[in-house]
Amino acid sequence: GQQVMQIPQYQHVQEGEDFTTYCNSSTTLSNIQWYKQRPGGHPVFLIQLVKSGEVKKQKRLTFQFGEAKKNSSLHITATQTTDVGTYFCGSSSGGYQKVTFGIGTKLQVIP
Amino acid sequence: GAVVSQHPSWVICKSGTSVKIECRSLDFQATTMFWYRQFPKQSLMLMATSNEGSKATYEQGVEKDKFLINHASLTLSTLTVTSAHPEDSSFYICSAFPGQGDEKLFFGSGTQLSVL
């Protein structure tokens, strides 16, 4: 896998506020994947970005992959309590998808 | 979507005993599965890559004699924590990807191991 750094580690937001988590690497990434882990649960795949400058949206979630393919972001618009969880970015290498994860950003949404 | 089943969900054992955790891909064949460990409030740390029909590949710092991995079939990988000690207490989680153009990982539900 390819090393990725993720910030912030924790974020508390008021319900309705926006939230962003960032993922960075010192090397060019072949791809970036985002997962969400609810408290007590297991990670669930959200999306994969592959192309330079790629932007994908899933309802209130917007994912971006940097032009240099060294950074990525996940932005949530108007957070809801259902968004609570830890968001992990990861990058895979090798033909069999060995994924190395960032430390994760734990999101708390205050009602 | 693809389903990965992991068993047991939690286990409590005495120090010095061995614990086996099973990971099954229910609706797809997985020549490769991955085992992760997650300590509280920390990230998922890749322990090893389990390869069907061959030896597992361990990440640096992971003791292969301590964490035995067997991938005897295309749908089953097992992780055995041998001679468990309290410091081995953690959340262990397996994952696999169906391949064939599907590049996302599917995770099992995890196993919370507590060693007394």
mmCIF file of C-alpha atoms in Angstrom:
data_model
loop_
_atom_site.group_PDB
_atom_site.id
_atom_site.type_symbol
_atom_site.label_atom_id
_atom_site.label_comp_id
_atom_site.label_asym_id
_atom_site.label_seq_id
_atom_site.Cartn_x
_atom_site.Cartn_y
_atom_site.Cartn_z
ATOM 1 C CA GLY A 1 0.000 0.000 0.000
ATOM 2 C CA GLN A 2 0.924 3.641 -0.296
ATOM 3 C CA GLN A 3 1.346 5.815 2.812
ATOM 4 C CA VAL A 4 -1.407 8.369 3.394
ATOM 5 C CA MET A 5 -1.801 11.004 6.082
ATOM 6 C CA GLN A 6 -5.229 12.179 7.135
ATOM 7 C CA ILE A 7 -6.388 15.264 9.013
ATOM 8 C CA PRO A 8 -8.070 16.176 11.231
ATOM 9 C CA GLN A 9 -8.306 13.186 13.567
ATOM 10 C CA TYR A 10 -11.429 14.502 15.245
ATOM 11 C CA GLN A 11 -14.089 16.984 14.261
ATOM 12 C CA HIS A 12 -17.176 18.121 16.125
ATOM 13 C CA VAL A 13 -19.740 20.044 14.136
ATOM 14 C CA GLN A 14 -23.195 21.394 14.800
ATOM 15 C CA GLU A 15 -25.859 19.651 12.775
ATOM 16 C CA GLY A 16 -26.268 21.519 9.524
ATOM 17 C CA GLU A 17 -22.664 22.697 9.353
ATOM 18 C CA ASP A 18 -20.296 21.488 6.685
ATOM 19 C CA PHE A 19 -17.402 19.081 7.275
ATOM 20 C CA THR A 20 -14.218 18.320 5.384
ATOM 21 C CA THR A 21 -11.505 15.742 5.888
ATOM 22 C CA TYR A 22 -8.221 15.725 3.990
ATOM 23 C CA CYS A 23 -5.911 12.975 2.871
ATOM 24 C CA ASN A 24 -2.322 13.624 1.759
ATOM 25 C CA SER A 25 0.603 11.660 0.456
ATOM 26 C CA SER A 26 4.197 12.524 -0.331
ATOM 27 C CA THR A 27 4.053 10.260 -3.353
ATOM 28 C CA THR A 28 1.725 10.016 -6.305
ATOM 29 C CA LEU A 29 -1.176 7.726 -5.556
ATOM 30 C CA SER A 30 -2.588 5.275 -8.041
ATOM 31 C CA ASN A 31 -6.021 5.780 -6.545
ATOM 32 C CA ILE A 32 -7.803 6.935 -3.416
ATOM 33 C CA GLN A 33 -10.615 5.136 -1.686
ATOM 34 C CA TRP A 34 -12.906 6.437 1.027
ATOM 35 C CA TYR A 35 -14.630 4.331 3.657
ATOM 36 C CA LYS A 36 -17.007 5.092 6.511
ATOM 37 C CA GLN A 37 -17.030 3.189 9.780
ATOM 38 C CA ARG A 38 -19.981 3.723 12.073
ATOM 39 C CA PRO A 39 -19.356 3.348 15.828
ATOM 40 C CA GLY A 40 -19.071 -0.354 16.599
ATOM 41 C CA GLY A 41 -19.264 -1.276 12.943
ATOM 42 C CA HIS A 42 -16.968 -2.198 10.127
ATOM 43 C CA PRO A 43 -15.700 0.009 7.301
ATOM 44 C CA VAL A 44 -18.001 0.397 4.352
ATOM 45 C CA PHE A 45 -16.761 1.482 0.962
ATOM 46 C CA LEU A 46 -17.947 4.900 -0.197
ATOM 47 C CA ILE A 47 -16.055 5.660 -3.384
ATOM 48 C CA GLN A 48 -12.862 5.297 -5.375
ATOM 49 C CA LEU A 49 -11.136 8.076 -7.325
ATOM 50 C CA VAL A 50 -8.582 7.277 -9.964
ATOM 51 C CA LYS A 51 -8.164 10.213 -12.318
ATOM 52 C CA SER A 52 -6.207 13.388 -11.717
ATOM 53 C CA GLY A 53 -8.531 16.210 -10.633
ATOM 54 C CA GLU A 54 -11.505 13.872 -10.408
ATOM 55 C CA VAL A 55 -14.574 15.036 -8.523
ATOM 56 C CA LYS A 56 -17.449 12.768 -7.595
ATOM 57 C CA LYS A 57 -20.613 13.473 -5.687
ATOM 58 C CA GLN A 58 -22.913 11.279 -3.653
ATOM 59 C CA LYS A 59 -25.853 13.359 -2.446
ATOM 60 C CA ARG A 60 -24.322 15.645 0.221
ATOM 61 C CA LEU A 61 -20.836 14.122 -0.083
ATOM 62 C CA THR A 62 -18.269 15.509 -2.508
ATOM 63 C CA PHE A 63 -15.002 13.696 -3.136
ATOM 64 C CA GLN A 64 -12.010 15.251 -4.857
ATOM 65 C CA PHE A 65 -8.708 13.878 -6.080
ATOM 66 C CA GLY A 66 -5.937 16.412 -6.525
ATOM 67 C CA GLU A 67 -4.375 17.274 -9.861
ATOM 68 C CA ALA A 68 -1.066 15.798 -8.746
ATOM 69 C CA LYS A 69 -2.814 12.722 -7.328
ATOM 70 C CA LYS A 70 -1.170 13.337 -3.967
ATOM 71 C CA ASN A 71 -4.166 14.551 -2.016
ATOM 72 C CA SER A 72 -7.872 14.054 -1.687
ATOM 73 C CA SER A 73 -10.754 15.477 0.264
ATOM 74 C CA LEU A 74 -14.195 14.464 1.399
ATOM 75 C CA HIS A 75 -16.655 17.264 1.991
ATOM 76 C CA ILE A 76 -20.063 16.813 3.579
ATOM 77 C CA THR A 77 -22.578 19.589 3.129
ATOM 78 C CA ALA A 78 -25.108 20.288 5.877
ATOM 79 C CA THR A 79 -24.166 17.427 8.159
ATOM 80 C CA GLN A 80 -26.801 15.229 9.732
ATOM 81 C CA THR A 81 -26.603 12.967 12.767
ATOM 82 C CA THR A 82 -26.515 9.990 10.424
ATOM 83 C CA ASP A 83 -23.124 11.206 9.190
ATOM 84 C CA VAL A 84 -21.537 10.328 12.532
ATOM 85 C CA GLY A 85 -18.639 7.901 12.206
ATOM 86 C CA THR A 86 -15.020 7.650 11.249
ATOM 87 C CA TYR A 87 -14.047 8.376 7.682
ATOM 88 C CA PHE A 88 -10.957 6.654 6.347
ATOM 89 C CA CYS A 89 -9.070 7.341 3.187
ATOM 90 C CA GLY A 90 -6.914 4.633 1.744
ATOM 91 C CA SER A 91 -4.874 3.856 -1.299
ATOM 92 C CA SER A 92 -4.293 0.541 -2.942
ATOM 93 C CA SER A 93 -1.386 -0.933 -4.790
ATOM 94 C CA GLY A 94 -0.712 -4.201 -6.403
ATOM 95 C CA GLY A 95 -3.044 -6.204 -8.518
ATOM 96 C CA TYR A 96 -4.942 -7.523 -5.543
ATOM 97 C CA GLN A 97 -5.969 -4.243 -3.950
ATOM 98 C CA LYS A 98 -3.809 -4.124 -0.836
ATOM 99 C CA VAL A 99 -5.139 -0.998 0.827
ATOM 100 C CA THR A 100 -3.242 1.153 3.296
ATOM 101 C CA PHE A 101 -5.442 3.450 5.353
ATOM 102 C CA GLY A 102 -5.006 6.870 6.855
ATOM 103 C CA ILE A 103 -5.612 7.315 10.554
ATOM 104 C CA GLY A 104 -9.203 8.330 9.969
ATOM 105 C CA THR A 105 -11.286 11.346 10.907
ATOM 106 C CA LYS A 106 -13.868 10.805 13.594
ATOM 107 C CA LEU A 107 -16.882 13.007 13.000
ATOM 108 C CA GLN A 108 -19.277 13.914 15.775
ATOM 109 C CA VAL A 109 -22.435 15.789 14.857
ATOM 110 C CA ILE A 110 -24.111 17.723 17.621
ATOM 111 C CA PRO A 111 -27.914 17.838 17.214
ATOM 112 C CA GLY B 1 -23.273 -6.378 -2.991
ATOM 113 C CA ALA B 2 -20.618 -8.839 -1.974
ATOM 114 C CA VAL B 3 -20.760 -10.204 1.561
ATOM 115 C CA VAL B 4 -17.898 -11.109 3.840
ATOM 116 C CA SER B 5 -18.788 -13.030 6.964
ATOM 117 C CA GLN B 6 -16.513 -13.051 9.999
ATOM 118 C CA HIS B 7 -16.862 -15.240 13.046
ATOM 119 C CA PRO B 8 -16.869 -14.942 15.989
ATOM 120 C CA SER B 9 -17.941 -11.362 16.631
ATOM 121 C CA TRP B 10 -16.280 -11.319 19.982
ATOM 122 C CA VAL B 11 -14.218 -13.664 22.083
ATOM 123 C CA ILE B 12 -12.813 -13.594 25.575
ATOM 124 C CA CYS B 13 -9.983 -15.947 26.373
ATOM 125 C CA LYS B 14 -7.378 -16.628 28.998
ATOM 126 C CA SER B 15 -3.796 -15.637 28.483
ATOM 127 C CA GLY B 16 -1.818 -18.388 26.799
ATOM 128 C CA THR B 17 -4.677 -19.867 24.825
ATOM 129 C CA SER B 18 -5.132 -19.738 21.053
ATOM 130 C CA VAL B 19 -8.046 -18.178 19.253
ATOM 131 C CA LYS B 20 -9.178 -18.835 15.696
ATOM 132 C CA ILE B 21 -11.088 -16.277 13.654
ATOM 133 C CA GLU B 22 -12.800 -17.219 10.409
ATOM 134 C CA CYS B 23 -13.446 -15.029 7.412
ATOM 135 C CA ARG B 24 -15.688 -16.210 4.606
ATOM 136 C CA SER B 25 -16.648 -14.670 1.315
ATOM 137 C CA LEU B 26 -20.280 -15.724 0.913
ATOM 138 C CA ASP B 27 -21.095 -14.913 -2.681
ATOM 139 C CA PHE B 28 -17.772 -14.609 -4.415
ATOM 140 C CA GLN B 29 -14.422 -16.309 -4.571
ATOM 141 C CA ALA B 30 -11.500 -14.512 -3.013
ATOM 142 C CA THR B 31 -8.021 -15.653 -3.879
ATOM 143 C CA THR B 32 -6.756 -12.893 -1.648
ATOM 144 C CA MET B 33 -8.040 -11.681 1.689
ATOM 145 C CA PHE B 34 -6.580 -9.147 4.060
ATOM 146 C CA TRP B 35 -6.376 -9.118 7.826
ATOM 147 C CA TYR B 36 -6.380 -5.840 9.711
ATOM 148 C CA ARG B 37 -6.087 -4.949 13.371
ATOM 149 C CA GLN B 38 -7.650 -1.882 14.893
ATOM 150 C CA PHE B 39 -6.866 -0.601 18.358
ATOM 151 C CA PRO B 40 -9.377 1.746 20.030
ATOM 152 C CA LYS B 41 -9.525 5.138 18.364
ATOM 153 C CA GLN B 42 -6.838 4.142 15.882
ATOM 154 C CA SER B 43 -6.676 3.308 12.238
ATOM 155 C CA LEU B 44 -6.870 -0.023 10.483
ATOM 156 C CA MET B 45 -3.426 -1.545 10.435
ATOM 157 C CA LEU B 46 -2.807 -4.147 7.778
ATOM 158 C CA MET B 47 -1.371 -7.261 9.344
ATOM 159 C CA ALA B 48 -1.104 -9.659 6.455
ATOM 160 C CA THR B 49 -2.293 -10.653 3.034
ATOM 161 C CA SER B 50 -3.822 -14.098 2.900
ATOM 162 C CA ASN B 51 -3.270 -15.954 -0.360
ATOM 163 C CA GLU B 52 -5.299 -19.003 -1.303
ATOM 164 C CA GLY B 53 -3.122 -22.053 -1.593
ATOM 165 C CA SER B 54 0.096 -20.359 -0.572
ATOM 166 C CA LYS B 55 1.768 -18.688 2.377
ATOM 167 C CA ALA B 56 0.477 -15.437 3.738
ATOM 168 C CA THR B 57 2.471 -12.253 3.299
ATOM 169 C CA TYR B 58 3.013 -10.442 6.580
ATOM 170 C CA GLU B 59 3.558 -6.737 7.088
ATOM 171 C CA GLN B 60 6.691 -5.544 8.793
ATOM 172 C CA GLY B 61 6.564 -6.021 12.538
ATOM 173 C CA VAL B 62 3.843 -8.677 12.490
ATOM 174 C CA GLU B 63 4.964 -12.010 13.919
ATOM 175 C CA LYS B 64 3.996 -14.777 11.528
ATOM 176 C CA ASP B 65 4.404 -17.436 14.218
ATOM 177 C CA LYS B 66 2.079 -15.494 16.476
ATOM 178 C CA PHE B 67 -0.621 -14.813 13.913
ATOM 179 C CA LEU B 68 -1.122 -17.929 11.833
ATOM 180 C CA ILE B 69 -3.049 -17.458 8.629
ATOM 181 C CA ASN B 70 -4.507 -20.244 6.570
ATOM 182 C CA HIS B 71 -6.352 -19.740 3.291
ATOM 183 C CA ALA B 72 -7.328 -23.260 2.385
ATOM 184 C CA SER B 73 -10.135 -22.471 -0.022
ATOM 185 C CA LEU B 74 -11.305 -19.666 -2.268
ATOM 186 C CA THR B 75 -13.935 -18.627 0.256
ATOM 187 C CA LEU B 76 -12.275 -19.122 3.632
ATOM 188 C CA SER B 77 -9.331 -17.580 5.432
ATOM 189 C CA THR B 78 -8.570 -18.107 9.104
ATOM 190 C CA LEU B 79 -6.450 -16.134 11.516
ATOM 191 C CA THR B 80 -5.225 -17.926 14.627
ATOM 192 C CA VAL B 81 -3.799 -15.845 17.431
ATOM 193 C CA THR B 82 -1.485 -18.268 19.194
ATOM 194 C CA SER B 83 -0.637 -18.068 22.863
ATOM 195 C CA ALA B 84 -2.651 -14.904 23.207
ATOM 196 C CA HIS B 85 -1.623 -12.245 25.704
ATOM 197 C CA PRO B 86 -3.462 -9.153 26.946
ATOM 198 C CA GLU B 87 -1.554 -6.954 24.504
ATOM 199 C CA ASP B 88 -3.137 -8.944 21.664
ATOM 200 C CA SER B 89 -6.551 -7.652 22.707
ATOM 201 C CA SER B 90 -7.853 -5.736 19.735
ATOM 202 C CA PHE B 91 -10.449 -5.575 16.993
ATOM 203 C CA TYR B 92 -9.476 -7.890 14.152
ATOM 204 C CA ILE B 93 -11.159 -7.454 10.817
ATOM 205 C CA CYS B 94 -10.819 -9.219 7.516
ATOM 206 C CA SER B 95 -11.546 -7.961 4.056
ATOM 207 C CA ALA B 96 -11.658 -9.147 0.488
ATOM 208 C CA PHE B 97 -12.476 -7.807 -2.919
ATOM 209 C CA PRO B 98 -14.465 -9.654 -5.539
ATOM 210 C CA GLY B 99 -12.171 -8.608 -8.347
ATOM 211 C CA GLN B 100 -13.330 -8.719 -11.923
ATOM 212 C CA GLY B 101 -13.543 -4.964 -12.193
ATOM 213 C CA ASP B 102 -14.950 -4.457 -8.700
ATOM 214 C CA GLU B 103 -12.120 -2.668 -6.924
ATOM 215 C CA LYS B 104 -13.644 -1.947 -3.553
ATOM 216 C CA LEU B 105 -12.873 -3.881 -0.421
ATOM 217 C CA PHE B 106 -15.640 -5.587 1.471
ATOM 218 C CA PHE B 107 -15.067 -5.974 5.170
ATOM 219 C CA GLY B 108 -16.206 -8.582 7.610
ATOM 220 C CA SER B 109 -17.986 -7.408 10.722
ATOM 221 C CA GLY B 110 -14.851 -7.799 12.816
ATOM 222 C CA THR B 111 -13.892 -9.769 15.891
ATOM 223 C CA GLN B 112 -13.307 -8.102 19.230
ATOM 224 C CA LEU B 113 -10.697 -10.142 21.081
ATOM 225 C CA SER B 114 -10.202 -9.669 24.794
ATOM 226 C CA VAL B 115 -7.404 -11.602 26.469
ATOM 227 C CA LEU B 116 -7.565 -11.803 30.228
#
